[in-house]
Amino acid sequence: MSKPDELLVDVVALVESGQSNQMSLTVVTGGAVITGRLAPEAVWRRRVSEVLTDSDRLEEFSAVFPAPAKKDGPPTHLHFHVARILQGTVGIPETGGMYRVAIEDVSGWTVGDFSYSDH
């Protein structure tokens, strides 16, 4: 089991404590590059629950995502919103999605998000 990057854990802890969703981050995990903005876990869970509630076929899954009780210890996951998986010259999905990534699975990261341009 890898040891999570302490600096990344500190960044995520600040996002969690400030309830901010403005921190852009790009990570490499499992060979994929994910870029987007971090959200506090409670905000991320609430948004996923809202999306599922609005779905005719997936509404029953919304109950799985209530905000968790406050946990002791450092954060263990990154919670991305408006995020894209970079593939070739495009980001998937183009409009951004919701991704949860274990911090211990991140092999590289940088502050900021990437986008492609044809210009």
GROMACS .gro file of N, CA, C and O in nm:
model
  476
    1MET      N    1   0.084  -0.118   0.000
    1MET     CA    2   0.000   0.000   0.000
    1MET      C    3   0.089   0.124   0.000
    1MET      O    4   0.182   0.134   0.079
    2SER      N    5   0.060   0.217  -0.088
    2SER     CA    6   0.142   0.337  -0.096
    2SER      C    7   0.104   0.436   0.014
    2SER      O    8  -0.006   0.434   0.067
    3LYS      N    9   0.199   0.523   0.046
    3LYS     CA   10   0.175   0.626   0.145
    3LYS      C   11   0.128   0.752   0.073
    3LYS      O   12   0.195   0.800  -0.018
    4PRO      N   13   0.012   0.807   0.114
    4PRO     CA   14  -0.039   0.926   0.047
    4PRO      C   15   0.057   1.045   0.060
    4PRO      O   16   0.124   1.062   0.162
    5ASP      N   17   0.064   1.125  -0.043
    5ASP     CA   18   0.146   1.246  -0.045
    5ASP      C   19   0.093   1.343   0.061
    5ASP      O   20  -0.022   1.388   0.054
    6GLU      N   21   0.176   1.376   0.159
    6GLU     CA   22   0.133   1.462   0.269
    6GLU      C   23   0.093   1.602   0.222
    6GLU      O   24  -0.001   1.662   0.276
    7LEU      N   25   0.161   1.655   0.122
    7LEU     CA   26   0.126   1.787   0.071
    7LEU      C   27  -0.013   1.785   0.006
    7LEU      O   28  -0.094   1.876   0.028
    8LEU      N   29  -0.042   1.680  -0.069
    8LEU     CA   30  -0.173   1.666  -0.131
    8LEU      C   31  -0.281   1.652  -0.023
    8LEU      O   32  -0.388   1.712  -0.032
    9VAL      N   33  -0.253   1.575   0.080
    9VAL     CA   34  -0.347   1.560   0.192
    9VAL      C   35  -0.374   1.695   0.256
    9VAL      O   36  -0.489   1.728   0.287
   10ASP      N   37  -0.270   1.777   0.273
   10ASP     CA   38  -0.288   1.911   0.331
   10ASP      C   39  -0.376   1.999   0.242
   10ASP      O   40  -0.460   2.074   0.291
   11VAL      N   41  -0.356   1.991   0.110
   11VAL     CA   42  -0.439   2.070   0.017
   11VAL      C   43  -0.585   2.028   0.030
   11VAL      O   44  -0.676   2.112   0.040
   12VAL      N   45  -0.610   1.898   0.032
   12VAL     CA   46  -0.747   1.848   0.041
   12VAL      C   47  -0.808   1.885   0.177
   12VAL      O   48  -0.925   1.922   0.184
   13ALA      N   49  -0.729   1.880   0.282
   13ALA     CA   50  -0.779   1.919   0.415
   13ALA      C   51  -0.823   2.066   0.416
   13ALA      O   52  -0.924   2.101   0.478
   14LEU      N   53  -0.749   2.152   0.345
   14LEU     CA   54  -0.790   2.292   0.335
   14LEU      C   55  -0.920   2.308   0.259
   14LEU      O   56  -1.006   2.389   0.297
   15VAL      N   57  -0.937   2.231   0.153
   15VAL     CA   58  -1.063   2.235   0.078
   15VAL      C   59  -1.176   2.192   0.171
   15VAL      O   60  -1.282   2.256   0.177
   16GLU      N   61  -1.155   2.086   0.247
   16GLU     CA   62  -1.257   2.035   0.339
   16GLU      C   63  -1.289   2.136   0.449
   16GLU      O   64  -1.405   2.160   0.481
   17SER      N   65  -1.189   2.198   0.506
   17SER     CA   66  -1.212   2.290   0.619
   17SER      C   67  -1.275   2.421   0.575
   17SER      O   68  -1.354   2.480   0.647
   18GLY      N   69  -1.241   2.467   0.455
   18GLY     CA   70  -1.294   2.593   0.407
   18GLY      C   71  -1.423   2.580   0.330
   18GLY      O   72  -1.483   2.679   0.291
   19GLN      N   73  -1.466   2.455   0.305
   19GLN     CA   74  -1.586   2.430   0.227
   19GLN      C   75  -1.582   2.504   0.092
   19GLN      O   76  -1.681   2.556   0.044
   20SER      N   77  -1.463   2.511   0.033
   20SER     CA   78  -1.442   2.579  -0.094
   20SER      C   79  -1.448   2.480  -0.209
   20SER      O   80  -1.411   2.364  -0.194
   21ASN      N   81  -1.490   2.527  -0.325
   21ASN     CA   82  -1.489   2.443  -0.444
   21ASN      C   83  -1.415   2.512  -0.558
   21ASN      O   84  -1.445   2.492  -0.673
   22GLN      N   85  -1.316   2.595  -0.524
   22GLN     CA   86  -1.244   2.672  -0.625
   22GLN      C   87  -1.103   2.620  -0.652
   22GLN      O   88  -1.033   2.675  -0.736
   23MET      N   89  -1.057   2.517  -0.583
   23MET     CA   90  -0.921   2.466  -0.599
   23MET      C   91  -0.915   2.373  -0.721
   23MET      O   92  -0.974   2.266  -0.722
   24SER      N   93  -0.844   2.417  -0.824
   24SER     CA   94  -0.827   2.334  -0.944
   24SER      C   95  -0.706   2.244  -0.925
   24SER      O   96  -0.604   2.286  -0.872
   25LEU      N   97  -0.719   2.120  -0.971
   25LEU     CA   98  -0.613   2.022  -0.954
   25LEU      C   99  -0.615   1.926  -1.072
   25LEU      O  100  -0.722   1.897  -1.128
   26THR      N  101  -0.498   1.878  -1.109
   26THR     CA  102  -0.485   1.774  -1.209
   26THR      C  103  -0.405   1.661  -1.148
   26THR      O  104  -0.300   1.686  -1.087
   27VAL      N  105  -0.455   1.539  -1.160
   27VAL     CA  106  -0.387   1.423  -1.101
   27VAL      C  107  -0.367   1.314  -1.205
   27VAL      O  108  -0.441   1.305  -1.304
   28VAL      N  109  -0.267   1.231  -1.180
   28VAL     CA  110  -0.246   1.108  -1.256
   28VAL      C  111  -0.278   0.995  -1.159
   28VAL      O  112  -0.223   0.989  -1.048
   29THR      N  113  -0.368   0.907  -1.201
   29THR     CA  114  -0.406   0.794  -1.117
   29THR      C  115  -0.440   0.676  -1.207
   29THR      O  116  -0.519   0.690  -1.301
   30GLY      N  117  -0.376   0.565  -1.182
   30GLY     CA  118  -0.402   0.446  -1.262
   30GLY      C  119  -0.382   0.467  -1.411
   30GLY      O  120  -0.450   0.408  -1.492
   31GLY      N  121  -0.292   0.556  -1.447
   31GLY     CA  122  -0.264   0.583  -1.588
   31GLY      C  123  -0.356   0.686  -1.650
   31GLY      O  124  -0.334   0.729  -1.763
   32ALA      N  125  -0.459   0.729  -1.578
   32ALA     CA  126  -0.551   0.830  -1.630
   32ALA      C  127  -0.511   0.967  -1.577
   32ALA      O  128  -0.458   0.979  -1.466
   33VAL      N  129  -0.538   1.070  -1.655
   33VAL     CA  130  -0.517   1.208  -1.611
   33VAL      C  131  -0.655   1.269  -1.590
   33VAL      O  132  -0.737   1.272  -1.682
   34ILE      N  133  -0.681   1.314  -1.467
   34ILE     CA  134  -0.809   1.375  -1.432
   34ILE      C  135  -0.781   1.519  -1.393
   34ILE      O  136  -0.693   1.547  -1.313
   35THR      N  137  -0.859   1.610  -1.450
   35THR     CA  138  -0.840   1.752  -1.423
   35THR      C  139  -0.974   1.815  -1.389
   35THR      O  140  -1.075   1.779  -1.448
   36GLY      N  141  -0.975   1.903  -1.291
   36GLY     CA  142  -1.100   1.968  -1.252
   36GLY      C  143  -1.084   2.042  -1.121
   36GLY      O  144  -0.973   2.072  -1.078
   37ARG      N  145  -1.196   2.070  -1.058
   37ARG     CA  146  -1.194   2.141  -0.931
   37ARG      C  147  -1.232   2.047  -0.819
   37ARG      O  148  -1.320   1.962  -0.834
   38LEU      N  149  -1.166   2.066  -0.704
   38LEU     CA  150  -1.198   1.987  -0.586
   38LEU      C  151  -1.318   2.046  -0.514
   38LEU      O  152  -1.337   2.168  -0.512
   39ALA      N  153  -1.396   1.961  -0.455
   39ALA     CA  154  -1.509   2.003  -0.373
   39ALA      C  155  -1.499   1.934  -0.238
   39ALA      O  156  -1.444   1.823  -0.229
   40PRO      N  157  -1.550   1.995  -0.133
   40PRO     CA  158  -1.558   1.924  -0.005
   40PRO      C  159  -1.646   1.800  -0.023
   40PRO      O  160  -1.741   1.801  -0.102
   41GLU      N  161  -1.614   1.695   0.050
   41GLU     CA  162  -1.687   1.569   0.034
   41GLU      C  163  -1.838   1.586   0.053
   41GLU      O  164  -1.917   1.532  -0.025
   42ALA      N  165  -1.879   1.661   0.153
   42ALA     CA  166  -2.023   1.678   0.179
   42ALA      C  167  -2.092   1.746   0.062
   42ALA      O  168  -2.204   1.709   0.024
   43VAL      N  169  -2.028   1.846   0.003
   43VAL     CA  170  -2.084   1.917  -0.112
   43VAL      C  171  -2.093   1.823  -0.232
   43VAL      O  172  -2.193   1.818  -0.303
   44TRP      N  173  -1.985   1.746  -0.253
   44TRP     CA  174  -1.981   1.650  -0.364
   44TRP      C  175  -2.092   1.546  -0.351
   44TRP      O  176  -2.164   1.518  -0.446
   45ARG      N  177  -2.106   1.490  -0.231
   45ARG     CA  178  -2.209   1.389  -0.208
   45ARG      C  179  -2.349   1.446  -0.232
   45ARG      O  180  -2.435   1.380  -0.292
   46ARG      N  181  -2.372   1.567  -0.184
   46ARG     CA  182  -2.503   1.631  -0.202
   46ARG      C  183  -2.534   1.648  -0.351
   46ARG      O  184  -2.645   1.619  -0.396
   47ARG      N  185  -2.435   1.692  -0.427
   47ARG     CA  186  -2.456   1.715  -0.571
   47ARG      C  187  -2.483   1.583  -0.644
   47ARG      O  188  -2.571   1.575  -0.730
   48VAL      N  189  -2.407   1.479  -0.612
   48VAL     CA  190  -2.430   1.347  -0.675
   48VAL      C  191  -2.571   1.298  -0.640
   48VAL      O  192  -2.644   1.249  -0.727
   49SER      N  193  -2.610   1.315  -0.515
   49SER     CA  194  -2.744   1.274  -0.473
   49SER      C  195  -2.852   1.348  -0.551
   49SER      O  196  -2.952   1.289  -0.594
   50GLU      N  197  -2.831   1.480  -0.573
   50GLU     CA  198  -2.928   1.559  -0.650
   50GLU      C  199  -2.940   1.509  -0.793
   50GLU      O  200  -3.052   1.497  -0.846
   51VAL      N  201  -2.828   1.479  -0.855
   51VAL     CA  202  -2.830   1.429  -0.992
   51VAL      C  203  -2.903   1.296  -0.999
   51VAL      O  204  -2.986   1.273  -1.089
   52LEU      N  205  -2.877   1.207  -0.905
   52LEU     CA  206  -2.944   1.077  -0.903
   52LEU      C  207  -3.094   1.090  -0.875
   52LEU      O  208  -3.175   1.020  -0.935
   53THR      N  209  -3.129   1.182  -0.786
   53THR     CA  210  -3.271   1.205  -0.754
   53THR      C  211  -3.348   1.249  -0.876
   53THR      O  212  -3.465   1.212  -0.895
   54ASP      N  213  -3.283   1.327  -0.962
   54ASP     CA  214  -3.349   1.378  -1.083
   54ASP      C  215  -3.359   1.275  -1.195
   54ASP      O  216  -3.420   1.301  -1.298
   55SER      N  217  -3.300   1.158  -1.175
   55SER     CA  218  -3.301   1.053  -1.277
   55SER      C  219  -3.416   0.956  -1.253
   55SER      O  220  -3.435   0.907  -1.141
   56ASP      N  221  -3.492   0.926  -1.358
   56ASP     CA  222  -3.601   0.829  -1.345
   56ASP      C  223  -3.551   0.689  -1.314
   56ASP      O  224  -3.614   0.615  -1.241
   57ARG      N  225  -3.434   0.654  -1.368
   57ARG     CA  226  -3.383   0.517  -1.352
   57ARG      C  227  -3.289   0.499  -1.234
   57ARG      O  228  -3.266   0.387  -1.190
   58LEU      N  229  -3.232   0.608  -1.181
   58LEU     CA  230  -3.129   0.596  -1.078
   58LEU      C  231  -3.166   0.660  -0.945
   58LEU      O  232  -3.085   0.663  -0.853
   59GLU      N  233  -3.288   0.708  -0.934
   59GLU     CA  234  -3.330   0.781  -0.814
   59GLU      C  235  -3.306   0.703  -0.685
   59GLU      O  236  -3.264   0.760  -0.584
   60GLU      N  237  -3.327   0.573  -0.686
   60GLU     CA  238  -3.313   0.492  -0.564
   60GLU      C  239  -3.170   0.494  -0.509
   60GLU      O  240  -3.148   0.474  -0.390
   61PHE      N  241  -3.071   0.522  -0.594
   61PHE     CA  242  -2.931   0.526  -0.548
   61PHE      C  243  -2.896   0.655  -0.475
   61PHE      O  244  -2.793   0.663  -0.409
   62SER      N  245  -2.981   0.756  -0.484
   62SER     CA  246  -2.950   0.884  -0.420
   62SER      C  247  -2.939   0.871  -0.268
   62SER      O  248  -2.866   0.947  -0.205
   63ALA      N  249  -3.007   0.775  -0.211
   63ALA     CA  250  -3.003   0.756  -0.065
   63ALA      C  251  -2.866   0.709  -0.015
   63ALA      O  252  -2.838   0.719   0.105
   64VAL      N  253  -2.781   0.661  -0.103
   64VAL     CA  254  -2.648   0.613  -0.064
   64VAL      C  255  -2.553   0.729  -0.035
   64VAL      O  256  -2.452   0.712   0.032
   65PHE      N  257  -2.586   0.850  -0.081
   65PHE     CA  258  -2.493   0.961  -0.078
   65PHE      C  259  -2.518   1.070   0.026
   65PHE      O  260  -2.473   1.182   0.007
   66PRO      N  261  -2.585   1.043   0.137
   66PRO     CA  262  -2.600   1.152   0.234
   66PRO      C  263  -2.463   1.193   0.290
   66PRO      O  264  -2.367   1.115   0.285
   67ALA      N  265  -2.456   1.315   0.340
   67ALA     CA  266  -2.328   1.364   0.394
   67ALA      C  267  -2.283   1.274   0.509
   67ALA      O  268  -2.362   1.240   0.596
   68PRO      N  269  -2.157   1.235   0.508
   68PRO     CA  270  -2.106   1.148   0.615
   68PRO      C  271  -2.088   1.226   0.744
   68PRO      O  272  -2.077   1.349   0.743
   69ALA      N  273  -2.083   1.153   0.854
   69ALA     CA  274  -2.051   1.216   0.982
   69ALA      C  275  -1.907   1.267   0.976
   69ALA      O  276  -1.824   1.212   0.903
   70LYS      N  277  -1.878   1.370   1.051
   70LYS     CA  278  -1.743   1.427   1.053
   70LYS      C  279  -1.645   1.317   1.095
   70LYS      O  280  -1.664   1.250   1.196
   71LYS      N  281  -1.541   1.298   1.013
   71LYS     CA  282  -1.442   1.194   1.039
   71LYS      C  283  -1.320   1.252   1.109
   71LYS      O  284  -1.281   1.365   1.082
   72ASP      N  285  -1.262   1.173   1.196
   72ASP     CA  286  -1.134   1.211   1.254
   72ASP      C  287  -1.025   1.167   1.158
   72ASP      O  288  -1.040   1.069   1.085
   73GLY      N  289  -0.916   1.240   1.157
   73GLY     CA  290  -0.804   1.203   1.071
   73GLY      C  291  -0.806   1.279   0.941
   73GLY      O  292  -0.900   1.351   0.909
   74PRO      N  293  -0.700   1.260   0.865
   74PRO     CA  294  -0.687   1.333   0.738
   74PRO      C  295  -0.782   1.278   0.632
   74PRO      O  296  -0.829   1.164   0.642
   75PRO      N  297  -0.810   1.360   0.530
   75PRO     CA  298  -0.895   1.312   0.421
   75PRO      C  299  -0.829   1.196   0.347
   75PRO      O  300  -0.706   1.187   0.342
   76THR      N  301  -0.910   1.110   0.290
   76THR     CA  302  -0.860   0.992   0.219
   76THR      C  303  -0.891   0.995   0.069
   76THR      O  304  -0.835   0.916  -0.005
   77HIS      N  305  -0.979   1.086   0.028
   77HIS     CA  306  -1.021   1.090  -0.112
   77HIS      C  307  -1.026   1.233  -0.165
   77HIS      O  308  -1.050   1.327  -0.089
   78LEU      N  309  -1.005   1.244  -0.295
   78LEU     CA  310  -1.027   1.368  -0.368
   78LEU      C  311  -1.169   1.361  -0.423
   78LEU      O  312  -1.213   1.255  -0.471
   79HIS      N  313  -1.240   1.472  -0.419
   79HIS     CA  314  -1.376   1.478  -0.472
   79HIS      C  315  -1.378   1.587  -0.578
   79HIS      O  316  -1.377   1.706  -0.546
   80PHE      N  317  -1.377   1.544  -0.704
   80PHE     CA  318  -1.374   1.636  -0.817
   80PHE      C  319  -1.515   1.666  -0.867
   80PHE      O  320  -1.599   1.576  -0.872
   81HIS      N  321  -1.538   1.790  -0.906
   81HIS     CA  322  -1.658   1.825  -0.982
   81HIS      C  323  -1.610   1.906  -1.102
   81HIS      O  324  -1.496   1.950  -1.106
   82VAL      N  325  -1.696   1.922  -1.201
   82VAL     CA  326  -1.658   1.978  -1.332
   82VAL      C  327  -1.521   1.926  -1.375
   82VAL      O  328  -1.434   2.000  -1.416
   83ALA      N  329  -1.504   1.796  -1.364
   83ALA     CA  330  -1.377   1.731  -1.395
   83ALA      C  331  -1.386   1.654  -1.526
   83ALA      O  332  -1.494   1.612  -1.567
   84ARG      N  333  -1.271   1.638  -1.587
   84ARG     CA  334  -1.263   1.563  -1.712
   84ARG      C  335  -1.147   1.464  -1.705
   84ARG      O  336  -1.044   1.493  -1.645
   85ILE      N  337  -1.165   1.351  -1.769
   85ILE     CA  338  -1.055   1.258  -1.792
   85ILE      C  339  -0.995   1.298  -1.925
   85ILE      O  340  -1.066   1.305  -2.026
   86LEU      N  341  -0.866   1.330  -1.926
   86LEU     CA  342  -0.802   1.373  -2.050
   86LEU      C  343  -0.765   1.253  -2.134
   86LEU      O  344  -0.699   1.160  -2.087
   87GLN      N  345  -0.809   1.255  -2.258
   87GLN     CA  346  -0.784   1.146  -2.352
   87GLN      C  347  -0.752   1.208  -2.487
   87GLN      O  348  -0.839   1.269  -2.547
   88GLY      N  349  -0.630   1.194  -2.531
   88GLY     CA  350  -0.592   1.254  -2.659
   88GLY      C  351  -0.609   1.404  -2.654
   88GLY      O  352  -0.558   1.470  -2.566
   89THR      N  353  -0.689   1.456  -2.745
   89THR     CA  354  -0.709   1.601  -2.751
   89THR      C  355  -0.842   1.645  -2.694
   89THR      O  356  -0.887   1.757  -2.716
   90VAL      N  357  -0.909   1.557  -2.618
   90VAL     CA  358  -1.039   1.591  -2.560
   90VAL      C  359  -1.043   1.556  -2.412
   90VAL      O  360  -0.965   1.475  -2.363
   91GLY      N  361  -1.135   1.621  -2.344
   91GLY     CA  362  -1.165   1.587  -2.206
   91GLY      C  363  -1.301   1.519  -2.201
   91GLY      O  364  -1.395   1.563  -2.267
   92ILE      N  365  -1.311   1.410  -2.127
   92ILE     CA  366  -1.434   1.332  -2.122
   92ILE      C  367  -1.491   1.339  -1.981
   92ILE      O  368  -1.419   1.308  -1.886
   93PRO      N  369  -1.614   1.376  -1.959
   93PRO     CA  370  -1.705   1.436  -2.058
   93PRO      C  371  -1.670   1.582  -2.081
   93PRO      O  372  -1.605   1.644  -1.997
   94GLU      N  373  -1.712   1.636  -2.193
   94GLU     CA  374  -1.678   1.774  -2.228
   94GLU      C  375  -1.728   1.873  -2.124
   94GLU      O  376  -1.664   1.973  -2.098
   95THR      N  377  -1.843   1.846  -2.066
   95THR     CA  378  -1.902   1.938  -1.969
   95THR      C  379  -1.850   1.918  -1.827
   95THR      O  380  -1.879   1.996  -1.739
   96GLY      N  381  -1.775   1.813  -1.805
   96GLY     CA  382  -1.723   1.785  -1.670
   96GLY      C  383  -1.812   1.689  -1.596
   96GLY      O  384  -1.931   1.683  -1.617
   97GLY      N  385  -1.750   1.611  -1.510
   97GLY     CA  386  -1.823   1.511  -1.433
   97GLY      C  387  -1.781   1.513  -1.288
   97GLY      O  388  -1.702   1.597  -1.244
   98MET      N  389  -1.834   1.418  -1.213
   98MET     CA  390  -1.807   1.404  -1.070
   98MET      C  391  -1.722   1.279  -1.051
   98MET      O  392  -1.766   1.170  -1.086
   99TYR      N  393  -1.602   1.297  -0.996
   99TYR     CA  394  -1.512   1.183  -0.976
   99TYR      C  395  -1.462   1.181  -0.832
   99TYR      O  396  -1.434   1.286  -0.774
  100ARG      N  397  -1.448   1.061  -0.778
  100ARG     CA  398  -1.391   1.039  -0.644
  100ARG      C  399  -1.267   0.954  -0.664
  100ARG      O  400  -1.274   0.847  -0.724
  101VAL      N  401  -1.153   1.001  -0.612
  101VAL     CA  402  -1.026   0.933  -0.632
  101VAL      C  403  -0.958   0.916  -0.496
  101VAL      O  404  -0.947   1.013  -0.420
  102ALA      N  405  -0.912   0.795  -0.466
  102ALA     CA  406  -0.837   0.772  -0.342
  102ALA      C  407  -0.703   0.845  -0.350
  102ALA      O  408  -0.631   0.832  -0.449
  103ILE      N  409  -0.671   0.922  -0.248
  103ILE     CA  410  -0.546   0.998  -0.247
  103ILE      C  411  -0.427   0.904  -0.259
  103ILE      O  412  -0.330   0.934  -0.329
  104GLU      N  413  -0.434   0.788  -0.198
  104GLU     CA  414  -0.321   0.695  -0.203
  104GLU      C  415  -0.296   0.640  -0.344
  104GLU      O  416  -0.189   0.588  -0.372
  105ASP      N  417  -0.393   0.654  -0.433
  105ASP     CA  418  -0.378   0.607  -0.571
  105ASP      C  419  -0.321   0.711  -0.666
  105ASP      O  420  -0.299   0.683  -0.783
  106VAL      N  421  -0.300   0.833  -0.617
  106VAL     CA  422  -0.247   0.940  -0.701
  106VAL      C  423  -0.096   0.925  -0.712
  106VAL      O  424  -0.025   0.921  -0.613
  107SER      N  425  -0.048   0.915  -0.836
  107SER     CA  426   0.097   0.899  -0.858
  107SER      C  427   0.164   1.031  -0.895
  107SER      O  428   0.286   1.042  -0.889
  108GLY      N  429   0.087   1.130  -0.935
  108GLY     CA  430   0.141   1.262  -0.967
  108GLY      C  431   0.029   1.363  -0.969
  108GLY      O  432  -0.087   1.329  -0.991
  109TRP      N  433   0.062   1.489  -0.942
  109TRP     CA  434  -0.040   1.592  -0.941
  109TRP      C  435   0.022   1.730  -0.960
  109TRP      O  436   0.141   1.748  -0.940
  110THR      N  437  -0.062   1.825  -1.001
  110THR     CA  438  -0.021   1.964  -1.012
  110THR      C  439  -0.142   2.052  -0.984
  110THR      O  440  -0.256   2.011  -1.007
  111VAL      N  441  -0.117   2.171  -0.935
  111VAL     CA  442  -0.223   2.268  -0.912
  111VAL      C  443  -0.266   2.324  -1.048
  111VAL      O  444  -0.184   2.350  -1.133
  112GLY      N  445  -0.395   2.340  -1.067
  112GLY     CA  446  -0.450   2.392  -1.191
  112GLY      C  447  -0.514   2.282  -1.271
  112GLY      O  448  -0.496   2.164  -1.244
  113ASP      N  449  -0.594   2.324  -1.368
  113ASP     CA  450  -0.656   2.223  -1.456
  113ASP      C  451  -0.611   2.248  -1.598
  113ASP      O  452  -0.565   2.356  -1.633
  114PHE      N  453  -0.617   2.144  -1.678
  114PHE     CA  454  -0.573   2.150  -1.817
  114PHE      C  455  -0.692   2.151  -1.909
  114PHE      O  456  -0.794   2.088  -1.884
  115SER      N  457  -0.677   2.221  -2.018
  115SER     CA  458  -0.775   2.214  -2.125
  115SER      C  459  -0.700   2.221  -2.255
  115SER      O  460  -0.587   2.267  -2.262
  116TYR      N  461  -0.765   2.174  -2.360
  116TYR     CA  462  -0.703   2.174  -2.492
  116TYR      C  463  -0.764   2.283  -2.577
  116TYR      O  464  -0.879   2.321  -2.559
  117SER      N  465  -0.687   2.331  -2.671
  117SER     CA  466  -0.735   2.431  -2.765
  117SER      C  467  -0.681   2.398  -2.903
  117SER      O  468  -0.569   2.351  -2.917
  118ASP      N  469  -0.762   2.422  -3.004
  118ASP     CA  470  -0.719   2.399  -3.142
  118ASP      C  471  -0.640   2.518  -3.198
  118ASP      O  472  -0.595   2.514  -3.309
  119HIS      N  473  -0.627   2.623  -3.121
  119HIS     CA  474  -0.564   2.746  -3.170
  119HIS      C  475  -0.414   2.744  -3.145
  119HIS      O  476  -0.363   2.699  -3.054
   0.00000   0.00000   0.00000
